[in-house]
PDB file of C-alpha atoms and ligand atoms in Angstrom:
ATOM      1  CA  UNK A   1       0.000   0.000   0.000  1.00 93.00           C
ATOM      2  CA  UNK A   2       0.938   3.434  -0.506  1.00 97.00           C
ATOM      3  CA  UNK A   3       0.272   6.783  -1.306  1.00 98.00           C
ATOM      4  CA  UNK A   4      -0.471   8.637  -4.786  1.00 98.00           C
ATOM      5  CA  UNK A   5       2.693  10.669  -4.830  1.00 98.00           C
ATOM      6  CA  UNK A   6       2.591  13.736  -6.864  1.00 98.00           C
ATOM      7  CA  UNK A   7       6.637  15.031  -6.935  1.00 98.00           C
ATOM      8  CA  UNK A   8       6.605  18.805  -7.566  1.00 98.00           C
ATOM      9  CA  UNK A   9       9.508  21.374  -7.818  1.00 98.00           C
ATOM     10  CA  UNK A  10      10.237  24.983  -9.661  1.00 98.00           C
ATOM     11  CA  UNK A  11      13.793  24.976 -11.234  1.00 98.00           C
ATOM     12  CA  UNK A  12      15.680  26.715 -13.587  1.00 98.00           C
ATOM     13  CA  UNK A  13      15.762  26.095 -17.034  1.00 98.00           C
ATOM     14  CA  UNK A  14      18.771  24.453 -16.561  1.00 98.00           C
ATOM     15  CA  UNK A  15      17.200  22.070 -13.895  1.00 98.00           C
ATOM     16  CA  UNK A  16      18.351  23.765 -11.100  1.00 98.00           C
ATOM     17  CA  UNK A  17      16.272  24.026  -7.991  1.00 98.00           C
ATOM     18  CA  UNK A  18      18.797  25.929  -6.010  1.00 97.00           C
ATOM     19  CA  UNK A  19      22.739  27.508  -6.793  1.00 97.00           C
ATOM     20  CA  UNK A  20      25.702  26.283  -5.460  1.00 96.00           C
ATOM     21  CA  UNK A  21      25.102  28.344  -2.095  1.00 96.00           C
ATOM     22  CA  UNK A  22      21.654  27.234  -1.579  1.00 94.00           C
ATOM     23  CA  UNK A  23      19.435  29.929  -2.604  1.00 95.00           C
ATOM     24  CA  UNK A  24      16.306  28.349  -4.289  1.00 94.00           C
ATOM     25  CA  UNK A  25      13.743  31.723  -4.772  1.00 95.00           C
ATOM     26  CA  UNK A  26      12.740  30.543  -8.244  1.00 97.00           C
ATOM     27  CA  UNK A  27       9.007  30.981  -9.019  1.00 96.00           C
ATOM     28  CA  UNK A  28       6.742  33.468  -9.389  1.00 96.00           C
ATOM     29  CA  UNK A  29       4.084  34.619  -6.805  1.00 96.00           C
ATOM     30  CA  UNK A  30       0.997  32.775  -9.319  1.00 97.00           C
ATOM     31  CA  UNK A  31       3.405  29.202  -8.886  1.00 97.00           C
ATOM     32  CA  UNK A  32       3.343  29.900  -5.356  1.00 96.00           C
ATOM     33  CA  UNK A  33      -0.415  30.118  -5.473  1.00 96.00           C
ATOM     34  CA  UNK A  34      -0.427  26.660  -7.499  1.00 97.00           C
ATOM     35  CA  UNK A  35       1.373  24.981  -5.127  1.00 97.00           C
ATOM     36  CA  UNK A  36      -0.517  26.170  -1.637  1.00 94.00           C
ATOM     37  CA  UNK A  37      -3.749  25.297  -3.893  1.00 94.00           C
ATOM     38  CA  UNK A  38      -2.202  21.292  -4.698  1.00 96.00           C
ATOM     39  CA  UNK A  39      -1.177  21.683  -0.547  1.00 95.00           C
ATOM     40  CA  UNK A  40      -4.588  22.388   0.095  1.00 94.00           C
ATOM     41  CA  UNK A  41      -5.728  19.411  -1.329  1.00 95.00           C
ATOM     42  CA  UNK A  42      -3.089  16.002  -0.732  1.00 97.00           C
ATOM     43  CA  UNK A  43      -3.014  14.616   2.455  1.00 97.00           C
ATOM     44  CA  UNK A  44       0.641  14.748   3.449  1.00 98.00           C
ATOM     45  CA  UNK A  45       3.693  16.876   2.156  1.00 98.00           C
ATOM     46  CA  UNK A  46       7.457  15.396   2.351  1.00 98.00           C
ATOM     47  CA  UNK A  47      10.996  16.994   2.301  1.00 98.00           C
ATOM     48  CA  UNK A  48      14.145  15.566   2.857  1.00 98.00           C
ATOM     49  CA  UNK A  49      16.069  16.649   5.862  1.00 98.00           C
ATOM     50  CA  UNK A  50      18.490  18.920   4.315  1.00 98.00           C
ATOM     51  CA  UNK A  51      15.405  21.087   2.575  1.00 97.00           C
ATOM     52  CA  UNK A  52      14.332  21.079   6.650  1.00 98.00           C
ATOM     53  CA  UNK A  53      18.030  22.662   7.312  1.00 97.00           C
ATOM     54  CA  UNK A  54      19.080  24.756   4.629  1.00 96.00           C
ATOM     55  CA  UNK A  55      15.552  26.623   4.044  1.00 96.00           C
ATOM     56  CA  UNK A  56      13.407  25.927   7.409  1.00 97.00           C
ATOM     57  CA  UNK A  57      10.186  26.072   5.519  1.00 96.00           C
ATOM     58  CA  UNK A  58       6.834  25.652   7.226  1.00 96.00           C
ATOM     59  CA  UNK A  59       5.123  23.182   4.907  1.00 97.00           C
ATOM     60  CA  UNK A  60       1.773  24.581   5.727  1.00 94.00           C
ATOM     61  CA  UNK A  61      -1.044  26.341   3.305  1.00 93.00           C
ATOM     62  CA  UNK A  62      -0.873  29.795   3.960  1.00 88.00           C
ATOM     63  CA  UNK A  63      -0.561  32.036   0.632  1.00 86.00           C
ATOM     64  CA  UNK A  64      -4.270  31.747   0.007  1.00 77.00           C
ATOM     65  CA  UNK A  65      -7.664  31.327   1.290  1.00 80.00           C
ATOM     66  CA  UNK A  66      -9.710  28.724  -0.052  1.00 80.00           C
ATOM     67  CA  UNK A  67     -12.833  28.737  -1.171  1.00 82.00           C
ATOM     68  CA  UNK A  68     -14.132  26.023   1.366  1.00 79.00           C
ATOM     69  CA  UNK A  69     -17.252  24.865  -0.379  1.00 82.00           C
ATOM     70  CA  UNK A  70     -15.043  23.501  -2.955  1.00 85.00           C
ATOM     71  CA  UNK A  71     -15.222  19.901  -2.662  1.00 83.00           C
ATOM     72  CA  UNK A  72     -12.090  18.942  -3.662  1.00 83.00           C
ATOM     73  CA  UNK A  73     -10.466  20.292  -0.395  1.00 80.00           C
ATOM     74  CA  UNK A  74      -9.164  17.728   2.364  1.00 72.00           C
ATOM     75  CA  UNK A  75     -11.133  18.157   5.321  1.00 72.00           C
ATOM     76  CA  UNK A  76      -8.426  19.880   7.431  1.00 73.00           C
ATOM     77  CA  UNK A  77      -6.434  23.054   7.066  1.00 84.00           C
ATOM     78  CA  UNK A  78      -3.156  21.576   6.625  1.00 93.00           C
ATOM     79  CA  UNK A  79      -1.234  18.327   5.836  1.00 97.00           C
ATOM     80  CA  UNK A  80       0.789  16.610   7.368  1.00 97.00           C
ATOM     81  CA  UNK A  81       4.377  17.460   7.417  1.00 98.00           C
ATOM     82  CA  UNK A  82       6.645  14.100   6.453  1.00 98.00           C
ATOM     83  CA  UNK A  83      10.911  14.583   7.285  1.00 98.00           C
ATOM     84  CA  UNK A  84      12.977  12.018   5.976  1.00 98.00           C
ATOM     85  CA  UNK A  85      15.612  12.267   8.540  1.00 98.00           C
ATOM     86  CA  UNK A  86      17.819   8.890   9.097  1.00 98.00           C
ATOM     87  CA  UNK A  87      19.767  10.574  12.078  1.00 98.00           C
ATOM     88  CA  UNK A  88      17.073  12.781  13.727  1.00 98.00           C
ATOM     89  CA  UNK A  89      18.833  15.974  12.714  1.00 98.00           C
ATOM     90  CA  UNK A  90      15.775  18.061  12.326  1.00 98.00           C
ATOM     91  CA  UNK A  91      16.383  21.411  14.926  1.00 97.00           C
ATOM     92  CA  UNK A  92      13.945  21.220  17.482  1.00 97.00           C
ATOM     93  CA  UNK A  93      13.345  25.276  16.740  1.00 96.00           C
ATOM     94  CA  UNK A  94      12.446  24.250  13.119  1.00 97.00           C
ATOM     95  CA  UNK A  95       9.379  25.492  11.985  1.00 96.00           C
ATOM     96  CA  UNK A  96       7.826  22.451  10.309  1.00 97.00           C
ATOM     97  CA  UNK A  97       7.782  21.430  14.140  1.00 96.00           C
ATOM     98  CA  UNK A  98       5.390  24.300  15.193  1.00 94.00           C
ATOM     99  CA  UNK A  99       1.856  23.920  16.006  1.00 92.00           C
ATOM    100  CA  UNK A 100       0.472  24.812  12.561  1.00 93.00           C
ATOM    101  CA  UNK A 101       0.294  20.926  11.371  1.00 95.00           C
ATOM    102  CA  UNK A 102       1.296  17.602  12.304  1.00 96.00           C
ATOM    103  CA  UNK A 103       4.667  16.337  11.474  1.00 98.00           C
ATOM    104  CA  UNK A 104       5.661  13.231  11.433  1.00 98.00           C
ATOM    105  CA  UNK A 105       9.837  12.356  11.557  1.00 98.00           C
ATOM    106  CA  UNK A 106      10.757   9.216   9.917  1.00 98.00           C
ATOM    107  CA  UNK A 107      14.428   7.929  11.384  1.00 98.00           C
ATOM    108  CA  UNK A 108      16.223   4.942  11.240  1.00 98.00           C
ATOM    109  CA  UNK A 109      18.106   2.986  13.190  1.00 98.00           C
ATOM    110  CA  UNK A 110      21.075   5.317  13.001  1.00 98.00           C
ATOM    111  CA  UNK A 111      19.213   7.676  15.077  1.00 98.00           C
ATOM    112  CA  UNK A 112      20.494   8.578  18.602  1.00 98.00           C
ATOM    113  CA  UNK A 113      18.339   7.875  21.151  1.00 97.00           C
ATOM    114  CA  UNK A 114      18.461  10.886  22.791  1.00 97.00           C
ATOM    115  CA  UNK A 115      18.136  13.034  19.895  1.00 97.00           C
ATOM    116  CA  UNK A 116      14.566  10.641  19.016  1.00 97.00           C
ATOM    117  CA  UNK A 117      13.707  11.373  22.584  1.00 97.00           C
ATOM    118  CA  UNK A 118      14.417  15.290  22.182  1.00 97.00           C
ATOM    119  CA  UNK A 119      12.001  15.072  19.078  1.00 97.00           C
ATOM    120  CA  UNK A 120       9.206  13.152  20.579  1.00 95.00           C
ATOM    121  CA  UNK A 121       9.233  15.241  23.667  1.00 94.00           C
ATOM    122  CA  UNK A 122       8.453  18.333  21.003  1.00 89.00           C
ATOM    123  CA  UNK A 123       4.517  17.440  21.870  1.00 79.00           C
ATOM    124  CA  UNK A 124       1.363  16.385  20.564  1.00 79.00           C
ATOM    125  CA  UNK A 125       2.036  17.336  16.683  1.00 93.00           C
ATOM    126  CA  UNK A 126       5.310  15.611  16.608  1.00 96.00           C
ATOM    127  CA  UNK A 127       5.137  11.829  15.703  1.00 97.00           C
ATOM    128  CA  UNK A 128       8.595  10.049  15.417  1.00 97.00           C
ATOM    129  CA  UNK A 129       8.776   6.719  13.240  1.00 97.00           C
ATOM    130  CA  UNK A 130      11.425   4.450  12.984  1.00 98.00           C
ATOM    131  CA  UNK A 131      11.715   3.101   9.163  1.00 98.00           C
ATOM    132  CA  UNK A 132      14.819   1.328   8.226  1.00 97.00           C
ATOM    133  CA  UNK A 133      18.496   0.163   9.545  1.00 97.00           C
ATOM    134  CA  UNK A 134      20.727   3.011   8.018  1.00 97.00           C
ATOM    135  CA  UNK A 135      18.517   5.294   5.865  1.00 98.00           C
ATOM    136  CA  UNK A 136      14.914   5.674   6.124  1.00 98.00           C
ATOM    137  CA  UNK A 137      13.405   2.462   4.012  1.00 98.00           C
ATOM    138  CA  UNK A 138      11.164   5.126   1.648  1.00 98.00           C
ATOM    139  CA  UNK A 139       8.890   1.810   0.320  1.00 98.00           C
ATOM    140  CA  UNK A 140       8.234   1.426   4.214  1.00 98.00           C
ATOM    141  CA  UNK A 141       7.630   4.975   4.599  1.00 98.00           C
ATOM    142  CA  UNK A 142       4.937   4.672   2.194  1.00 98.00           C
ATOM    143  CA  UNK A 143       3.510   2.009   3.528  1.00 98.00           C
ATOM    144  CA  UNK A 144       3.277   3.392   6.684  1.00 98.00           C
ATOM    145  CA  UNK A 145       1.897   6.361   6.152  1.00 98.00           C
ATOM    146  CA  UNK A 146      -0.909   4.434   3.815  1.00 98.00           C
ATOM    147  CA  UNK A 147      -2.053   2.824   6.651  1.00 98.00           C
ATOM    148  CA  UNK A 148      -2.542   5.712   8.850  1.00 97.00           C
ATOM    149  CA  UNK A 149      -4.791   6.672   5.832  1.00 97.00           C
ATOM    150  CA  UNK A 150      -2.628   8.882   3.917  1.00 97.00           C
ATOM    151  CA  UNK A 151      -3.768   8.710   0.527  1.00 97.00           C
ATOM    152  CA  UNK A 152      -2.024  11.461  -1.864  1.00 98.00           C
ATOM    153  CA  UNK A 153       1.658  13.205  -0.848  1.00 98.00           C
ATOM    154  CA  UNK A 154       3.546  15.882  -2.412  1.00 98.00           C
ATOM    155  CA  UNK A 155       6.884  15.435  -2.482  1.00 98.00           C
ATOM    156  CA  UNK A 156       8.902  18.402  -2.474  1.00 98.00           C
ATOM    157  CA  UNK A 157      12.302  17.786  -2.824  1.00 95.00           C
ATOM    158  CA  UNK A 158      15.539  17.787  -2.363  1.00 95.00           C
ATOM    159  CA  UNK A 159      17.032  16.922  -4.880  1.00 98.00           C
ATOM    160  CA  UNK A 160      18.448  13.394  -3.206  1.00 98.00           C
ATOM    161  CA  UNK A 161      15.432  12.793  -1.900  1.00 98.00           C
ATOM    162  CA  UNK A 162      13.321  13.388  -5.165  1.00 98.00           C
ATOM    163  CA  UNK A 163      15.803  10.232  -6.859  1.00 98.00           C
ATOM    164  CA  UNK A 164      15.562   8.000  -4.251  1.00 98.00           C
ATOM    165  CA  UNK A 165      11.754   8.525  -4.420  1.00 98.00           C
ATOM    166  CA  UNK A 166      12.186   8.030  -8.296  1.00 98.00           C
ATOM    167  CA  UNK A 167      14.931   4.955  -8.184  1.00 98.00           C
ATOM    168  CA  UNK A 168      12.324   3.039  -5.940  1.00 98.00           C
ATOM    169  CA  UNK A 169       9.529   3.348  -8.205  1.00 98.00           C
ATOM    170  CA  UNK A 170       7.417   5.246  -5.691  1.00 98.00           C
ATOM    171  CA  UNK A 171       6.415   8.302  -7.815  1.00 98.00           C
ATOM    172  CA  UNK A 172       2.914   8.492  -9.939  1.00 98.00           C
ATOM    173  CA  UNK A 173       3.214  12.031 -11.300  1.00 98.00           C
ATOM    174  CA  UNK A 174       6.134  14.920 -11.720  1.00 99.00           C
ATOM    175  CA  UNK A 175       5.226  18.604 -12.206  1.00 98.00           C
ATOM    176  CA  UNK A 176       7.512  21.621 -12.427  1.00 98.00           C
ATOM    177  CA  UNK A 177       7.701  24.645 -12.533  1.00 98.00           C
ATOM    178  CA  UNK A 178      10.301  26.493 -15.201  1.00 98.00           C
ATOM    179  CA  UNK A 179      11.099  29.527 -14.429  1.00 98.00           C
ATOM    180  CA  UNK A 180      12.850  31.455 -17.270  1.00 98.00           C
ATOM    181  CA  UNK A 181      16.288  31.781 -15.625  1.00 98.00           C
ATOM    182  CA  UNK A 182      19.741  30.215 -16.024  1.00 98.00           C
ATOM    183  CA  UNK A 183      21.380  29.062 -12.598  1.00 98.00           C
ATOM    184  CA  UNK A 184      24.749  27.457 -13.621  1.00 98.00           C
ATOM    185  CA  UNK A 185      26.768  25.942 -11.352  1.00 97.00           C
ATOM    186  CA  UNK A 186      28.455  22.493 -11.342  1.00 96.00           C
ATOM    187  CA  UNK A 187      27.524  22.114  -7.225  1.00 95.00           C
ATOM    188  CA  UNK A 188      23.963  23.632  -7.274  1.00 98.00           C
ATOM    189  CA  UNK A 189      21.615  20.786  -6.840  1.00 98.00           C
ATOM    190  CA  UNK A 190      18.894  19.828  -9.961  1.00 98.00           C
ATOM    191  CA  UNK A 191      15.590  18.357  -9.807  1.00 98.00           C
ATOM    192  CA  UNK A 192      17.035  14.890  -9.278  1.00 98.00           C
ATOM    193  CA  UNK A 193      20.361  14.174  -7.958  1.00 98.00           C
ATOM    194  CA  UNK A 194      21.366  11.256  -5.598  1.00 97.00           C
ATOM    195  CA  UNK A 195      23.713   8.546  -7.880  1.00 97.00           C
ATOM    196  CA  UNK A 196      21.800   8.896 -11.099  1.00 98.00           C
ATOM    197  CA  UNK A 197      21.332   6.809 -13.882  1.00 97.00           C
ATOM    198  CA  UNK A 198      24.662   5.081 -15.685  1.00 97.00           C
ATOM    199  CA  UNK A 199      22.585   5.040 -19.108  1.00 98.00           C
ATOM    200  CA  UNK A 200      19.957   6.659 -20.676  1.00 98.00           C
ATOM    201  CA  UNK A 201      18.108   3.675 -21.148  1.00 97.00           C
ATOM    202  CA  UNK A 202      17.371   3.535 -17.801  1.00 97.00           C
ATOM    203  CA  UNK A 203      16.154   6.919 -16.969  1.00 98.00           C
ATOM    204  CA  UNK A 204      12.848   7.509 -15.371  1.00 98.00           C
ATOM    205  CA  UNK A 205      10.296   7.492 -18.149  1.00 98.00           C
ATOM    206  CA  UNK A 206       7.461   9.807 -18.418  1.00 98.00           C
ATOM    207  CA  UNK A 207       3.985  11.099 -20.067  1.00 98.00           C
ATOM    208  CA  UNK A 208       3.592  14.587 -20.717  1.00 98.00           C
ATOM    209  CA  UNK A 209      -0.542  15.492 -19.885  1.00 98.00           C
ATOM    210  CA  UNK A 210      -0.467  19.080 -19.465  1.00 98.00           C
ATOM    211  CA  UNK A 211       1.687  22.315 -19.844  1.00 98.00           C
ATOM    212  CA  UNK A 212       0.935  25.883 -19.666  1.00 98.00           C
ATOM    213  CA  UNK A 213       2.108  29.528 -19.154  1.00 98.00           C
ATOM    214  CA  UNK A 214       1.677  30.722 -15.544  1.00 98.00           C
ATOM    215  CA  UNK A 215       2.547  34.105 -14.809  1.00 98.00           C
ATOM    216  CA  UNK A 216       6.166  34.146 -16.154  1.00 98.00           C
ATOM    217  CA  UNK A 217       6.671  30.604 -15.830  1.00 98.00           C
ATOM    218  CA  UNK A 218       5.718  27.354 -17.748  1.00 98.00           C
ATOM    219  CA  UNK A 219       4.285  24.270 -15.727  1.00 98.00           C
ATOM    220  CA  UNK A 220       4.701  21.062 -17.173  1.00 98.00           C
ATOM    221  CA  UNK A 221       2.767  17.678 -15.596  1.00 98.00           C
ATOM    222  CA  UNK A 222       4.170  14.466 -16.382  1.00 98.00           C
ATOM    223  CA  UNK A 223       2.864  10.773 -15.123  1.00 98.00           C
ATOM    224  CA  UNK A 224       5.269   8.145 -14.784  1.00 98.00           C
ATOM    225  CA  UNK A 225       5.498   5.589 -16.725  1.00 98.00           C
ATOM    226  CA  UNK A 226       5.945   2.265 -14.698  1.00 89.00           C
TER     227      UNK A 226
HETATM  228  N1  NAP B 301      13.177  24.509  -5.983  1.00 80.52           N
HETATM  229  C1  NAP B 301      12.480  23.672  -5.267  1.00 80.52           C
HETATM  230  O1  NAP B 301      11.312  23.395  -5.594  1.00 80.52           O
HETATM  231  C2  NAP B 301      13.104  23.027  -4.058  1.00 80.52           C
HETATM  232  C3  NAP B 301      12.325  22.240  -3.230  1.00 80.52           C
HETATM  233  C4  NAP B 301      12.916  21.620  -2.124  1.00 80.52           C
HETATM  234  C5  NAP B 301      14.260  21.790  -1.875  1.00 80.52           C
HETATM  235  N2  NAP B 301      15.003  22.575  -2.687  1.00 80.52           N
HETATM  236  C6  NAP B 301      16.445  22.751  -2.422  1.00 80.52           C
HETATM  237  O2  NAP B 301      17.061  21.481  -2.373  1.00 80.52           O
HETATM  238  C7  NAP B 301      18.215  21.566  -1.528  1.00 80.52           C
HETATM  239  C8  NAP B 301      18.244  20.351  -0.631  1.00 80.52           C
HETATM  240  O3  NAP B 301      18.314  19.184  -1.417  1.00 80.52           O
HETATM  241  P1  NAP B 301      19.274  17.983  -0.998  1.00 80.52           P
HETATM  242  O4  NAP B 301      19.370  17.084  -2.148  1.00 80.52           O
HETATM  243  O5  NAP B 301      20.525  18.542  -0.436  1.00 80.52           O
HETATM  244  O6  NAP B 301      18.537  17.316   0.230  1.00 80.52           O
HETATM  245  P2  NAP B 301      17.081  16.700   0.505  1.00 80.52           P
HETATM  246  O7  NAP B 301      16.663  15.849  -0.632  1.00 80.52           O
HETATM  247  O8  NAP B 301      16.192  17.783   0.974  1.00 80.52           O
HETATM  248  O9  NAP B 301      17.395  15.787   1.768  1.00 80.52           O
HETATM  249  C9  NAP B 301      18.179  14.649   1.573  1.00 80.52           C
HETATM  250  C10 NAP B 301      18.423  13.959   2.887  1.00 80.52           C
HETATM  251  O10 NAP B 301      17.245  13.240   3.285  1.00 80.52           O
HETATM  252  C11 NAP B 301      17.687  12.171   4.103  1.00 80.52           C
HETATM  253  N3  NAP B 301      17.121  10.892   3.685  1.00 80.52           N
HETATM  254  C12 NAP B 301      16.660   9.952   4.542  1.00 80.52           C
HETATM  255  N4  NAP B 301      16.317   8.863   3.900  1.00 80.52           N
HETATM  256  C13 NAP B 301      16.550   9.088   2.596  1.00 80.52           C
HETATM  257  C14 NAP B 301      16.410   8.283   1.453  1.00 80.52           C
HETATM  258  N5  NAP B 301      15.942   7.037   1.520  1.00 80.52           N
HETATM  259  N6  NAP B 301      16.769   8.815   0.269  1.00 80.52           N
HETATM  260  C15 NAP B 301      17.232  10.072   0.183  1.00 80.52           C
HETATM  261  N7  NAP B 301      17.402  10.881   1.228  1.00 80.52           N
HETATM  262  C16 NAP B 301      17.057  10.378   2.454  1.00 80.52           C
HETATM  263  C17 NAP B 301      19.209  12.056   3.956  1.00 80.52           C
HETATM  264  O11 NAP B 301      19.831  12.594   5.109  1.00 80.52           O
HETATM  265  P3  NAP B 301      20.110  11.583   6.334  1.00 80.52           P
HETATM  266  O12 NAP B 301      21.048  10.520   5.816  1.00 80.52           O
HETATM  267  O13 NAP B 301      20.655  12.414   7.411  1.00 80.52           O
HETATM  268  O14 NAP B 301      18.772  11.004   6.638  1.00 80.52           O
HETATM  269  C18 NAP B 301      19.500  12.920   2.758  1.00 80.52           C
HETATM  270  O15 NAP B 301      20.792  13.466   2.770  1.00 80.52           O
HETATM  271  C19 NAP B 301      18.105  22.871  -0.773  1.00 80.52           C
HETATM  272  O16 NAP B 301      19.058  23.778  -1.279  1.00 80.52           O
HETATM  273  C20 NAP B 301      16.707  23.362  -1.079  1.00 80.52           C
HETATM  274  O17 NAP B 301      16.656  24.770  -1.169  1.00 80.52           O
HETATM  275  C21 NAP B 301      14.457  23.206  -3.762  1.00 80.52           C
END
């Protein structure tokens, strides 16, 4: 079991989703809108742990208000908040652990016990899981999170966690956001990173169903092809 997973990112025209020193401002205000609108409606959101320390971002719906007869809208406000975190680095004064959602940490066994404890002692919102020996196991992850009736999930990067999601075949749908710029950079991190493909032949295949102009931008929504 497992959720439908929905990866979404804004990069570059080069396929760059931050630069080298981490800055990752990339869309315009209208893809901002899009993606608070998807939040709105998928039952869980998930980052990888470095996202959680290099931008601290609150994973929450809050650059609209929705219209709330539409149907289409989860029943709550906000998702929940999923970390990848093998080692239980997430700070404790990070804001996807504020009261605004729940969040749930997934560690492995790599995790110091004290630093699981220091997590878990965050409160009521904050739900530690343990899910795998040295990484987080993402297929158990899924399964997991099926069961406590998560249903739909945008993933929202990194960049190592978005090809790890990809390499173990948990991914239904991609959709970016180009913005028209040019990052460069041999070190800033694309849309996919992690160890890659070695040959083309085995790159993740997709479906284009949609694209369109937004604002200054251009959205493109793939499915993947399994
Ligand atoms: N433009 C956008 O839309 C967008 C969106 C999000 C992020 N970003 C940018 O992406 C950058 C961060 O990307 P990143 O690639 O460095 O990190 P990331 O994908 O956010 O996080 C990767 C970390 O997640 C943890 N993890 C746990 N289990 C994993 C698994 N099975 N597979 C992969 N990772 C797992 C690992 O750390 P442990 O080993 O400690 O667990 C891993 O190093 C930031 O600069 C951020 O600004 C851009």
């Amino acid at each position: 079991m497992k959720p439908h997973v929905i990866l979404n990112s804004a990069m570059t025209l080069d396929g760059k989703i931050a630069t080298r020193t981490g800055s990752s401002e990339i869309s315009g205000p209208e893809d901002l809108l899009r993606v608070h609108q998807l939040r709105r409606k998928l039952d869980a959101i998930m980052v990888g742990v470095n996202t959680v320390l290099e931008d601290d971002p609150r994973l929450t719906v809050h650059k609209f208000q929705p219209d709330e007869s539409d149907s289409s809208l989860r029943e709550f406000d906000n998702p929940l908040r999923v970390i990848t975190d093998s080692k239980a680095r997430t700070p404790l004064n990070s804001r996807v652990l504020n009261q605004e959602a729940g969040t749930l940490i997934a560690v492995s066994q790599k995790a110091p016990g004290e630093r699981v404890k220091a997590l878990r002692d965050k409160g009521g919102n904050v739900d530690v899981i343990l899910a795998g020996e040295a990484r987080v196991d993402l297929a158990i992850l899924m399964d997991e999170l099926a069961q406590r009736g998560v249903r739909s999930l945008l993933l929202e990067g990194g960049s190592t966690l978005n090809f790890s999601m990809l390499q173990a075949g948990l991914v239904d749908e991609v959709r970016v956001c180009i913005a028209p710029m040019i990052a460069g950079g041999v070190g800033a991190k694309t849309l996919a990173g992690g160890e890659g493909v070695d040959y083309m032949k085995d790159a993740f295949k997709l479906e284009l169903k949609k694209s369109y102009k937004l604002g200054k931008d251009f959205i493109l929504e793939y499915e993947v092809l399994k």
